[in-house]
Coordinates of C-alpha atoms in Angstrom, one line a residue:
G1 CA 0.0 0.0 0.0
T2 CA 0.8 3.7 0.1
V3 CA 3.1 4.9 2.9
Y4 CA 2.3 8.3 4.3
T5 CA 4.9 10.4 6.1
L6 CA 3.4 12.1 9.1
T7 CA 6.7 13.9 10.0
P8 CA 7.3 17.2 8.3
V9 CA 10.1 17.7 5.8
L10 CA 12.4 20.7 6.6
T11 CA 13.5 22.7 3.5
V12 CA 15.4 25.9 2.8
S13 CA 14.9 27.8 -0.5
N14 CA 17.6 28.8 -2.9
P15 CA 17.1 32.5 -3.6
T16 CA 18.8 34.5 -6.4
V17 CA 19.5 38.2 -5.8
V18 CA 20.9 40.9 -8.1
E19 CA 23.6 43.0 -6.4
G20 CA 22.5 46.6 -6.3
L21 CA 18.8 45.7 -7.0
N22 CA 18.0 43.5 -4.0
S23 CA 19.1 44.7 -0.6
H24 CA 18.8 41.3 1.1
A25 CA 19.0 37.6 0.3
V26 CA 15.7 36.2 1.6
F27 CA 15.4 32.4 2.3
N28 CA 12.1 30.6 2.9
V29 CA 12.6 28.0 5.7
S30 CA 9.6 25.7 5.7
L31 CA 8.0 22.5 6.9
S32 CA 6.1 20.4 4.3
K33 CA 3.2 20.2 6.7
A34 CA 2.1 21.6 10.1
S35 CA 3.8 19.9 13.0
P36 CA 1.8 19.1 16.2
V37 CA 4.8 20.3 18.3
D38 CA 7.0 23.4 18.3
T39 CA 10.0 23.1 16.0
T40 CA 13.1 25.0 17.2
L41 CA 15.9 25.8 14.7
T42 CA 19.4 27.2 14.7
L43 CA 20.5 29.1 11.6
A44 CA 24.0 29.4 10.2
L45 CA 25.3 31.2 7.2
T46 CA 28.4 29.8 5.5
A47 CA 30.6 31.5 2.9
G48 CA 31.0 29.9 -0.5
T49 CA 32.3 32.0 -3.4
A50 CA 30.6 34.9 -1.8
T51 CA 32.4 36.1 1.4
T52 CA 31.4 38.3 4.3
P53 CA 31.5 41.2 4.6
A54 CA 32.6 41.8 1.0
D55 CA 29.5 40.2 -0.6
Y56 CA 26.9 39.7 2.2
T57 CA 26.7 40.7 5.9
G58 CA 26.8 37.4 7.6
T59 CA 26.6 38.9 11.1
T60 CA 23.2 40.5 10.5
V61 CA 20.5 37.8 10.3
E62 CA 16.8 38.5 10.7
Y63 CA 13.7 36.4 10.6
S64 CA 10.0 37.0 10.0
T65 CA 7.1 34.8 11.0
N66 CA 4.5 37.0 9.3
G67 CA 5.6 36.9 5.6
G68 CA 8.0 39.8 5.9
A69 CA 5.6 42.4 7.5
S70 CA 8.1 42.7 10.4
W71 CA 11.6 41.4 11.1
T72 CA 13.3 40.2 14.3
A73 CA 17.1 40.0 14.9
Y74 CA 18.2 36.4 15.1
G75 CA 19.7 35.3 18.4
A76 CA 20.5 31.7 19.4
N77 CA 17.5 30.0 17.7
V78 CA 14.0 30.5 16.3
T79 CA 10.9 28.5 16.9
L80 CA 8.1 27.6 14.4
V81 CA 5.2 27.1 16.9
A82 CA 3.0 24.1 16.4
G83 CA 0.9 24.5 13.3
M84 CA 3.2 27.1 11.7
T85 CA 4.8 25.9 8.4
S86 CA 7.3 28.6 7.3
L87 CA 9.4 31.6 8.2
L88 CA 11.6 34.0 6.2
V89 CA 15.3 34.5 7.0
R90 CA 17.3 37.4 5.5
T91 CA 20.8 38.9 5.5
P92 CA 21.9 42.1 3.7
V93 CA 23.8 41.8 0.4
A94 CA 26.7 44.2 -0.3
N95 CA 26.5 46.5 -3.3
D96 CA 30.1 47.0 -4.5
S97 CA 31.6 48.4 -7.6
N98 CA 33.7 45.4 -8.5
S99 CA 33.0 43.4 -11.6
E100 CA 32.6 39.8 -10.3
G101 CA 31.1 36.6 -11.5
I102 CA 28.2 34.8 -9.9
E103 CA 28.8 34.2 -6.2
A104 CA 27.0 32.1 -3.6
F105 CA 26.7 31.4 0.1
T106 CA 24.5 29.0 2.1
L107 CA 22.0 29.0 5.0
T108 CA 21.7 25.9 7.1
A109 CA 18.7 25.4 9.3
T110 CA 19.2 22.8 12.0
R111 CA 16.4 21.3 14.1
T112 CA 17.3 21.3 17.8
A113 CA 13.8 20.5 19.1
G114 CA 10.6 19.2 17.4
L115 CA 10.0 16.7 14.6
T116 CA 11.4 16.8 11.0
T117 CA 12.5 14.0 8.7
A118 CA 16.1 15.3 8.6
A119 CA 18.0 17.1 11.3
S120 CA 19.0 20.0 8.9
A121 CA 18.4 21.6 5.5
V122 CA 20.6 23.8 3.4
G123 CA 19.7 26.6 0.9
T124 CA 22.1 28.4 -1.4
A125 CA 21.8 32.1 -2.1
T126 CA 23.1 33.2 -5.5
I127 CA 24.3 36.7 -6.0
V128 CA 24.3 38.0 -9.6
D129 CA 26.7 40.9 -10.3
D130 CA 25.3 44.2 -11.6
E131 CA 28.5 45.7 -12.9
A132 CA 29.5 45.6 -16.5
K133 CA 32.6 43.5 -17.2
P134 CA 35.7 45.4 -18.0
I135 CA 36.6 46.0 -21.6
L136 CA 40.2 45.5 -22.8
T137 CA 41.4 48.1 -25.3
I138 CA 44.7 47.8 -27.2
S139 CA 46.3 50.9 -28.7
D140 CA 47.9 51.1 -32.1
A141 CA 51.7 51.2 -31.9
P142 CA 53.4 54.4 -32.9
P143 CA 55.7 54.3 -36.0
V144 CA 58.7 52.2 -35.5
V145 CA 62.1 52.2 -37.3
E146 CA 62.7 48.9 -39.1
G147 CA 64.3 46.5 -36.6
G148 CA 62.9 48.5 -33.7
T149 CA 60.3 47.3 -31.1
A150 CA 56.7 48.1 -31.4
T151 CA 55.0 48.9 -28.1
F152 CA 51.2 48.4 -27.6
N153 CA 49.4 49.8 -24.6
Y154 CA 46.6 47.7 -23.0
T155 CA 44.0 49.3 -20.8
L156 CA 40.9 48.1 -19.0
S157 CA 37.8 50.2 -18.8
S158 CA 37.4 49.4 -15.1
A159 CA 39.2 47.4 -12.4
A160 CA 38.9 43.7 -12.6
S161 CA 38.2 41.7 -9.4
A162 CA 40.4 38.8 -10.4
N163 CA 43.5 38.2 -12.5
L164 CA 43.1 38.4 -16.2
T165 CA 44.9 36.5 -18.9
V166 CA 45.3 38.0 -22.3
N167 CA 46.2 35.8 -25.3
W168 CA 47.5 37.6 -28.4
T169 CA 49.1 37.0 -31.7
T170 CA 50.7 39.1 -34.4
S171 CA 50.1 38.9 -38.1
S172 CA 51.9 40.2 -41.1
G173 CA 50.7 43.4 -42.6
T174 CA 52.4 46.3 -44.4
A175 CA 55.4 46.3 -42.1

C-alpha cells in the first residue's frame, strides 16, 4: 500500500538576488506540513564563493514569521510554533563596484527540538553581479624604425576583481 509520512520535511529555499537591486537575500525556511509540536531551529550562514563582509553581511541575520511584514534580529534560535509551516530569513547583500562573477553562500537550518524527517536543511543564495565586465582596449603602436620594437598599450575600462589572462598573436601586414 501507500506509505504516508506524518513527520514534516524541513527545507530551505535557494534565492537568487541581483547585487544593487536586492538589498537582502531572503530564504524561505519551511515545513512540508504543520507539526503538532513546536520546531526549534538554529540558523548558520556559510561563505562559499561569496564572502562576508565583501558580498553579504553574515553577522546581520533577521527572521520573519509573518511573511516579511516585520523582522526580528536572530539570536541563538528561532521557533516555528505548532501549526506554523514557514518563516523567512534574510541577510543584507553588499553592493560593491567590483565586476565579479556569480557568487554564492548558504543558510543551514538545523532542528534542535521538534519533529522533522532530517535534522537539517541547506539553501544556497546566488548573487548575480550588476557591474559591467571590464573592456580591454589595445592601442595602435606608434611608428617604429625597421628593426625596432613596437609597443602596444593595454587598458581596462574598469578594475577587474580577479587576475586576467590576455592571449594575443601578431600577423603580417604592411610592415
